[in-house]
mmCIF file of C-alpha atoms in Angstrom:
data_model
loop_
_atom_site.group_PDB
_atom_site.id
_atom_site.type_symbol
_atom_site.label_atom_id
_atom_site.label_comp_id
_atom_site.label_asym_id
_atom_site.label_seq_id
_atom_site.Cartn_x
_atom_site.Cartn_y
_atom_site.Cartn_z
ATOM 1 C CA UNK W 25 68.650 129.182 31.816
ATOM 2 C CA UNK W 26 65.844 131.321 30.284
ATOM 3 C CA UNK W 27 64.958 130.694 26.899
ATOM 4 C CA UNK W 28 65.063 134.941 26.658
ATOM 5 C CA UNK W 29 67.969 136.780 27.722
ATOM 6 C CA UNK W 30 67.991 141.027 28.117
ATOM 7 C CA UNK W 31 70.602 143.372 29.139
ATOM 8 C CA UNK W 32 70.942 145.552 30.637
ATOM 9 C CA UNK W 33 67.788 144.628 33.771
ATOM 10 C CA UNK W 34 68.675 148.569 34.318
ATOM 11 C CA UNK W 35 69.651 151.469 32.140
ATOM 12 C CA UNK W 36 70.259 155.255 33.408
ATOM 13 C CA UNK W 37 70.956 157.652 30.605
ATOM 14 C CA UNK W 38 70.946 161.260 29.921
ATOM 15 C CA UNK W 39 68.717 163.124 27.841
ATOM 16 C CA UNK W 40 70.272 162.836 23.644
ATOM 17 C CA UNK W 41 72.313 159.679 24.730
ATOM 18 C CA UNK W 42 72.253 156.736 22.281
ATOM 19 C CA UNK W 43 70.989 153.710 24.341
ATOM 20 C CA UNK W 44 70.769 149.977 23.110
ATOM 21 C CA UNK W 45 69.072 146.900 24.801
ATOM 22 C CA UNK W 46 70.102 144.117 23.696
ATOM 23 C CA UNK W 47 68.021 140.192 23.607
ATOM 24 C CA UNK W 48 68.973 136.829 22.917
ATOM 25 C CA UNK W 49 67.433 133.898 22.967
ATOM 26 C CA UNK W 50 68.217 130.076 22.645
ATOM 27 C CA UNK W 51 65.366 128.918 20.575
ATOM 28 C CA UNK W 52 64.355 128.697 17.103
ATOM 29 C CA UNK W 53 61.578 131.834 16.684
ATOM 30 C CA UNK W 54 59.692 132.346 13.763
ATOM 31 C CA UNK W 55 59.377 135.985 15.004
ATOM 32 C CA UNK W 56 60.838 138.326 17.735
ATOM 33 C CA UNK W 57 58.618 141.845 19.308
ATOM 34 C CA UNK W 58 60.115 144.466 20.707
ATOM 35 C CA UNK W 59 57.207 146.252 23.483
ATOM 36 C CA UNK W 60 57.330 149.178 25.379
ATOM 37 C CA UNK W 61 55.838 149.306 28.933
ATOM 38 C CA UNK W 62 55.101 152.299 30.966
ATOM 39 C CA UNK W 63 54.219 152.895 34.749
ATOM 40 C CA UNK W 64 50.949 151.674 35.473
ATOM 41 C CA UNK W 65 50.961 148.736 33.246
ATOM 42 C CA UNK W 66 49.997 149.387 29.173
ATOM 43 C CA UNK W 67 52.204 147.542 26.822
ATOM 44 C CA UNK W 68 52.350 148.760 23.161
ATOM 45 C CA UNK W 69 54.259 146.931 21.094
ATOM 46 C CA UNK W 70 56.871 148.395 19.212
ATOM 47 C CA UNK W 71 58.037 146.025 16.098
ATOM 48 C CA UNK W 72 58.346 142.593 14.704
ATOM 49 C CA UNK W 73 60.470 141.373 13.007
ATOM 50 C CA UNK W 74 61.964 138.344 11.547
ATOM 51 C CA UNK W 75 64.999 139.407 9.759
ATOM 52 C CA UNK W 76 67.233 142.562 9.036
ATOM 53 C CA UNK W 77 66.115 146.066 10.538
ATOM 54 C CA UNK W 78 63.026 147.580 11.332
ATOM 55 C CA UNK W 79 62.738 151.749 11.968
ATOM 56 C CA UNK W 80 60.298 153.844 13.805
ATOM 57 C CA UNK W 81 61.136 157.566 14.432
ATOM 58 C CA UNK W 82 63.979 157.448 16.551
ATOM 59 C CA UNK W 83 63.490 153.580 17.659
ATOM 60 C CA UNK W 84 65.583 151.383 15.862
ATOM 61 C CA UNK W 85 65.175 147.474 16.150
ATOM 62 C CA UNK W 86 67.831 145.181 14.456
ATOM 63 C CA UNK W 87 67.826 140.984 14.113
ATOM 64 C CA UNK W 88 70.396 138.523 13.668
ATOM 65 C CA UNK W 89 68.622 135.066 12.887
ATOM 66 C CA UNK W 90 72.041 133.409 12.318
ATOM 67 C CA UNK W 91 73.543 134.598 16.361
ATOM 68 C CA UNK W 92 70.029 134.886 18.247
ATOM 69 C CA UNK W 93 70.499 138.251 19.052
ATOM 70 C CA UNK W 94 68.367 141.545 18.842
ATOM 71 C CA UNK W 95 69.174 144.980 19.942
ATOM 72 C CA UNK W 96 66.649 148.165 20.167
ATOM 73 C CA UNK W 97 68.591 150.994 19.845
ATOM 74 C CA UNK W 98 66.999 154.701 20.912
ATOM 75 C CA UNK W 99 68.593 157.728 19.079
ATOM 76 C CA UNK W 100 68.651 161.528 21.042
ATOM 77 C CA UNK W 101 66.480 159.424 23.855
ATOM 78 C CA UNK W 102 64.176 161.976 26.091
ATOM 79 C CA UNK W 103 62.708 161.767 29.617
ATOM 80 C CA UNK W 104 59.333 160.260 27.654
ATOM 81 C CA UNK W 105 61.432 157.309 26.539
ATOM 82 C CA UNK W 106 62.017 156.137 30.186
ATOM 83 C CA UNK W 107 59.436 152.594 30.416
ATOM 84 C CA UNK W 108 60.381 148.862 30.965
ATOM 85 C CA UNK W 109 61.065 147.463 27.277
ATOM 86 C CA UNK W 110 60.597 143.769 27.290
ATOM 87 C CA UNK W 111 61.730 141.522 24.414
ATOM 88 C CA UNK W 112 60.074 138.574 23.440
ATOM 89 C CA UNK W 113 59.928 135.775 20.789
ATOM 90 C CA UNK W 114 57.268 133.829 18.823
ATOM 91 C CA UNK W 115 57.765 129.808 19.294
ATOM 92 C CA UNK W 116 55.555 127.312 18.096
ATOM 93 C CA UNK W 117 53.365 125.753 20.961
ATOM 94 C CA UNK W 118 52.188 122.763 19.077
ATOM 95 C CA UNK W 119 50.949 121.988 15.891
ATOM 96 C CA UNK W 120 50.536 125.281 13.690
ATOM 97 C CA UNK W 121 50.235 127.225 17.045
ATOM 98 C CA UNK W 122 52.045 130.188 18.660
ATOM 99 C CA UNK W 123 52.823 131.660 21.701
ATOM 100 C CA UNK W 124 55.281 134.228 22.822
ATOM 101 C CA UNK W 125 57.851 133.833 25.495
ATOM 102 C CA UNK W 126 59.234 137.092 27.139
ATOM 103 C CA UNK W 127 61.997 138.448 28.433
ATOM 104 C CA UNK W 128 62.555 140.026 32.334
ATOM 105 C CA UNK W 129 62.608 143.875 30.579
ATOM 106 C CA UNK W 130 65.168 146.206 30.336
ATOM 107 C CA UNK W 131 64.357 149.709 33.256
ATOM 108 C CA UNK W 132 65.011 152.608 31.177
ATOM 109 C CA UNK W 133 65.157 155.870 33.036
ATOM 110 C CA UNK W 134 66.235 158.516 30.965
ATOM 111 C CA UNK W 135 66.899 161.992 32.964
ATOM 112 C CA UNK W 136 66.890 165.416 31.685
ATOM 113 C CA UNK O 1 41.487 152.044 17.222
ATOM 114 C CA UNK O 2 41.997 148.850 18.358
ATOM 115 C CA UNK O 3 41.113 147.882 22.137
ATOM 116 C CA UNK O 4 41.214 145.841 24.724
ATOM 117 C CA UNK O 5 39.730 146.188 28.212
ATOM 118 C CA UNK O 6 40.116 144.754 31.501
ATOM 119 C CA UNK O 7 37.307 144.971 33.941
ATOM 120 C CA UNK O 8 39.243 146.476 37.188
ATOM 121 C CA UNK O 9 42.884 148.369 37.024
ATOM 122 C CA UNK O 10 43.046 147.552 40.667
ATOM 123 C CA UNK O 11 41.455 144.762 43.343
ATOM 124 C CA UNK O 12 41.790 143.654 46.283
ATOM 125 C CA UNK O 13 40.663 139.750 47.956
ATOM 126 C CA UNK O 14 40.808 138.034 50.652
ATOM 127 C CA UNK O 15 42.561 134.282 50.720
ATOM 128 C CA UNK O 16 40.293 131.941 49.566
ATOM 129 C CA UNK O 17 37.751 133.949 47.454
ATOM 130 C CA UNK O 18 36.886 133.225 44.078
ATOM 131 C CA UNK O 19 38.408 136.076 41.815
ATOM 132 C CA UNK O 20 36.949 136.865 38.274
ATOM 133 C CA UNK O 21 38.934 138.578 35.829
ATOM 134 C CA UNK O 22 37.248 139.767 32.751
ATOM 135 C CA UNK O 23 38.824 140.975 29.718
ATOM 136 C CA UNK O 24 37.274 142.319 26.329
ATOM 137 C CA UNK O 25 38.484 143.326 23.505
ATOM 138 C CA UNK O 26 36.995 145.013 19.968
ATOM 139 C CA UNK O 27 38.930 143.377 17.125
ATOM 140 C CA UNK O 28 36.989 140.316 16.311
ATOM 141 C CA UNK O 29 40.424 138.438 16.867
ATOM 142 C CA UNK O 30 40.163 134.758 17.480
ATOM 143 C CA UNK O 31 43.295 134.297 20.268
ATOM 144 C CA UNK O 32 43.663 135.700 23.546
ATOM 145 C CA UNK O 33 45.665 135.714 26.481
ATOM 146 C CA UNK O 34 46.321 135.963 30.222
ATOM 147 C CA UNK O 35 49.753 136.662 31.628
ATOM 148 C CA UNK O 36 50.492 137.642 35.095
ATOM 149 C CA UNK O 37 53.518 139.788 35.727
ATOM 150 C CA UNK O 38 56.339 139.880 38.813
ATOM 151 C CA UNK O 39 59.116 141.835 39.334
ATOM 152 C CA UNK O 40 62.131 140.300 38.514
ATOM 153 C CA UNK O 41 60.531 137.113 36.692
ATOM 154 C CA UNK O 42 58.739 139.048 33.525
ATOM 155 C CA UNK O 43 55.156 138.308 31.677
ATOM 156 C CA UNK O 44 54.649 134.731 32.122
ATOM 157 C CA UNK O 45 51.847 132.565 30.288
ATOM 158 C CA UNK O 46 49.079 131.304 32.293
ATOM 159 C CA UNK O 47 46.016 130.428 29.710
ATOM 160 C CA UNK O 48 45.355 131.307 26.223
ATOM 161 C CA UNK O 49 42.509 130.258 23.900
ATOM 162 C CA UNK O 50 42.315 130.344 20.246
ATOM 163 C CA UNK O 51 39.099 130.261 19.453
ATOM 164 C CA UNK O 52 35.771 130.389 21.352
ATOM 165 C CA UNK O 53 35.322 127.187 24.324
ATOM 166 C CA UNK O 54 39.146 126.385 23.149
ATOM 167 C CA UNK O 55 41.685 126.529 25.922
ATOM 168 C CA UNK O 56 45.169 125.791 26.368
ATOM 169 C CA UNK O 57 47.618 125.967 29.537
ATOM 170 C CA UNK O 58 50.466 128.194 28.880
ATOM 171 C CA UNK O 59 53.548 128.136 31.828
ATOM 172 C CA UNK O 60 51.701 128.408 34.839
ATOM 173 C CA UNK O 61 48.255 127.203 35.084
ATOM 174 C CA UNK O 62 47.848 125.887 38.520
ATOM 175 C CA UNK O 63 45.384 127.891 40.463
ATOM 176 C CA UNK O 64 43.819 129.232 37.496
ATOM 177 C CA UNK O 65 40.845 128.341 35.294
ATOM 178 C CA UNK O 66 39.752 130.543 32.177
ATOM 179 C CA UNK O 67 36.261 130.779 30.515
ATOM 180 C CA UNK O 68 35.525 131.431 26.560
ATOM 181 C CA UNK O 69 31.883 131.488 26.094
ATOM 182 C CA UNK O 70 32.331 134.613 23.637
ATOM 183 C CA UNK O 71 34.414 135.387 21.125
ATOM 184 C CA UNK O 72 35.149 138.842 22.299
ATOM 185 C CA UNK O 73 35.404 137.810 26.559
ATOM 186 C CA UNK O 74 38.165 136.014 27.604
ATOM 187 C CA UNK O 75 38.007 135.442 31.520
ATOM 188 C CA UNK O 76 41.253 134.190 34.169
ATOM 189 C CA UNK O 77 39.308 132.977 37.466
ATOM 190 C CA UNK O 78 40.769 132.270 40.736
ATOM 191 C CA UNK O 79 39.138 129.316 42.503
ATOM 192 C CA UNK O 80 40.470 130.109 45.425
ATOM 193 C CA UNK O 81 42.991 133.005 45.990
ATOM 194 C CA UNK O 82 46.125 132.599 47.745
ATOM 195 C CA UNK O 83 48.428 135.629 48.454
ATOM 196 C CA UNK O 84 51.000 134.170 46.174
ATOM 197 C CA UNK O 85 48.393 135.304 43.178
ATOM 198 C CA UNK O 86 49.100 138.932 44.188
ATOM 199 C CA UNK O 87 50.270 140.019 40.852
ATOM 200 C CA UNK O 88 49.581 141.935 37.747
ATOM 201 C CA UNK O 89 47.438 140.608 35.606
ATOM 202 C CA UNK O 90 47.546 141.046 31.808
ATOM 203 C CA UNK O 91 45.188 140.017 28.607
ATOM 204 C CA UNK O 92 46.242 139.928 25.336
ATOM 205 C CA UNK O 93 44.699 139.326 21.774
ATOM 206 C CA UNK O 94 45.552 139.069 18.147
ATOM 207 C CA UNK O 95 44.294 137.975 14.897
ATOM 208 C CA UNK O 96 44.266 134.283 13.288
ATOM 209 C CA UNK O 97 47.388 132.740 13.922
ATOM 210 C CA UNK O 98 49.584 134.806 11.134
ATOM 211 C CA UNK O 99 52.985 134.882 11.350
ATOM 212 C CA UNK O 100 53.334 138.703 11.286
ATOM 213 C CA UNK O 101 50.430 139.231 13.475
ATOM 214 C CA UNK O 102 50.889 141.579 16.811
ATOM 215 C CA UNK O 103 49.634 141.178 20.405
ATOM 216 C CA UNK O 104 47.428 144.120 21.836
ATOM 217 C CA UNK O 105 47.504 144.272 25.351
ATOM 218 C CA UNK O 106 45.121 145.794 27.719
ATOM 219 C CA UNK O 107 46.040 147.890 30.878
ATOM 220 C CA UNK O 108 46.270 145.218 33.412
ATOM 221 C CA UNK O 109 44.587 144.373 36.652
ATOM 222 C CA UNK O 110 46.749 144.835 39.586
ATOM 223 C CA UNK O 111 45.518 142.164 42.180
ATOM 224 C CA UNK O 112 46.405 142.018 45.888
ATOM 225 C CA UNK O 113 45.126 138.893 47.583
ATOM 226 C CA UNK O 114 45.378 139.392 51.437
#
């Protein structure tokens, strides 16, 4: 079973739906990142966070520590929005380091 | 603006050559990465370093080997490249190890070994 679990894999919408991805994971995190990745390869990366809600224009990224689950949620979502978004978590590697393990990504195509 | 390069968006080998990836990046930050990326298996950890002449194995090291002579140059080399290391290739860095601290990725290499 992988340690990071996203639904959708794929995700049609039409322009101005609401669409949420969804993550969990099975391990303790100390933090969780929500990134964006468009054709040809660049990945930004949208939050972090470690508890509650985080909010960036219409991106919306919420945490539950307690169930292992995150959700990025995309309000009035336009043909722009349409990228792989990959969720992954922040485990300790050993001793007081870090490393993140990722998710498979979540397709987004979002038509006009 | 923060940065990070990688020294080809797109190359091509034959089986069996040595393949150098190089990857730079601007923002004095002490770790760094190299993930390779497949469809339907995600971003998967094959080196990282955190600090200059430090290196670690991450998930899949075998028929890889990394170099960290500089602070700012983090480099993935192929000893010998076999088509299953056709793949994207992706570096990563970010600051001291602080909890709230964000990886900054840079565009990828897309490798094809033949």
């Amino acid at each position: 079973k992988n340690e990071v679990e996203q639904s959708p894999q794929n995700l049609t919408a039409q322009e101005g739906e609401f669409i949420t991805i969804n993550c969990s994971y099975s391990v303790g995190i100390s933090a969780l990142h929500w990134l964006q990745q468009h054709p040809g390869g660049g990945i930004v990366s949208l939050f972090m966070l470690s508890s509650g809600k985080k909010k960036h224009g219409r991106l919306i990224a919420t945490i539950n520590i307690q169930e292992k689950h995150s959700s990025l949620h995309i309000t009035a979502s336009h043909p722009r929005d349409s990228a792989v978004y990959i969720c992954a978590v922040k485990v300790r590697s050993g001793g007081s380091n870090y490393k993140l393990t990722f998710g498979k990504g979540t397709l987004l195509t979002v038509n006009p | 603006d923060v940065k990070v390069t990688q020294s080809s968006r797109y190359l091509v080998k034959r089986t069996g050559e040595k393949v150098f990836l190089e990857c730079v990046q601007d923002m004095d930050h002490e770790n760094m990465f190299w993930y390779r990326q497949d469809p339907g298996l995600g971003l998967r950890l094959i080196y990282f370093s955190y600090d200059v002449k430090m290196k670690e194995k991450g998930d899949i090291p075998e028929g890889y080997s990394v170099s960290r002579e500089k602070k700012e140059r983090f480099s993935l080399i192929l000893e010998s490249a076999s088509t299953n290391q056709t793949s994207m290739y992706l570096c990563a860095s970010r600051d001291a190890d602080s909890y709230q601290e964000t990886q900054y990725f840079g565009p990828g290499t897309r490798l094809l070994v033949l």
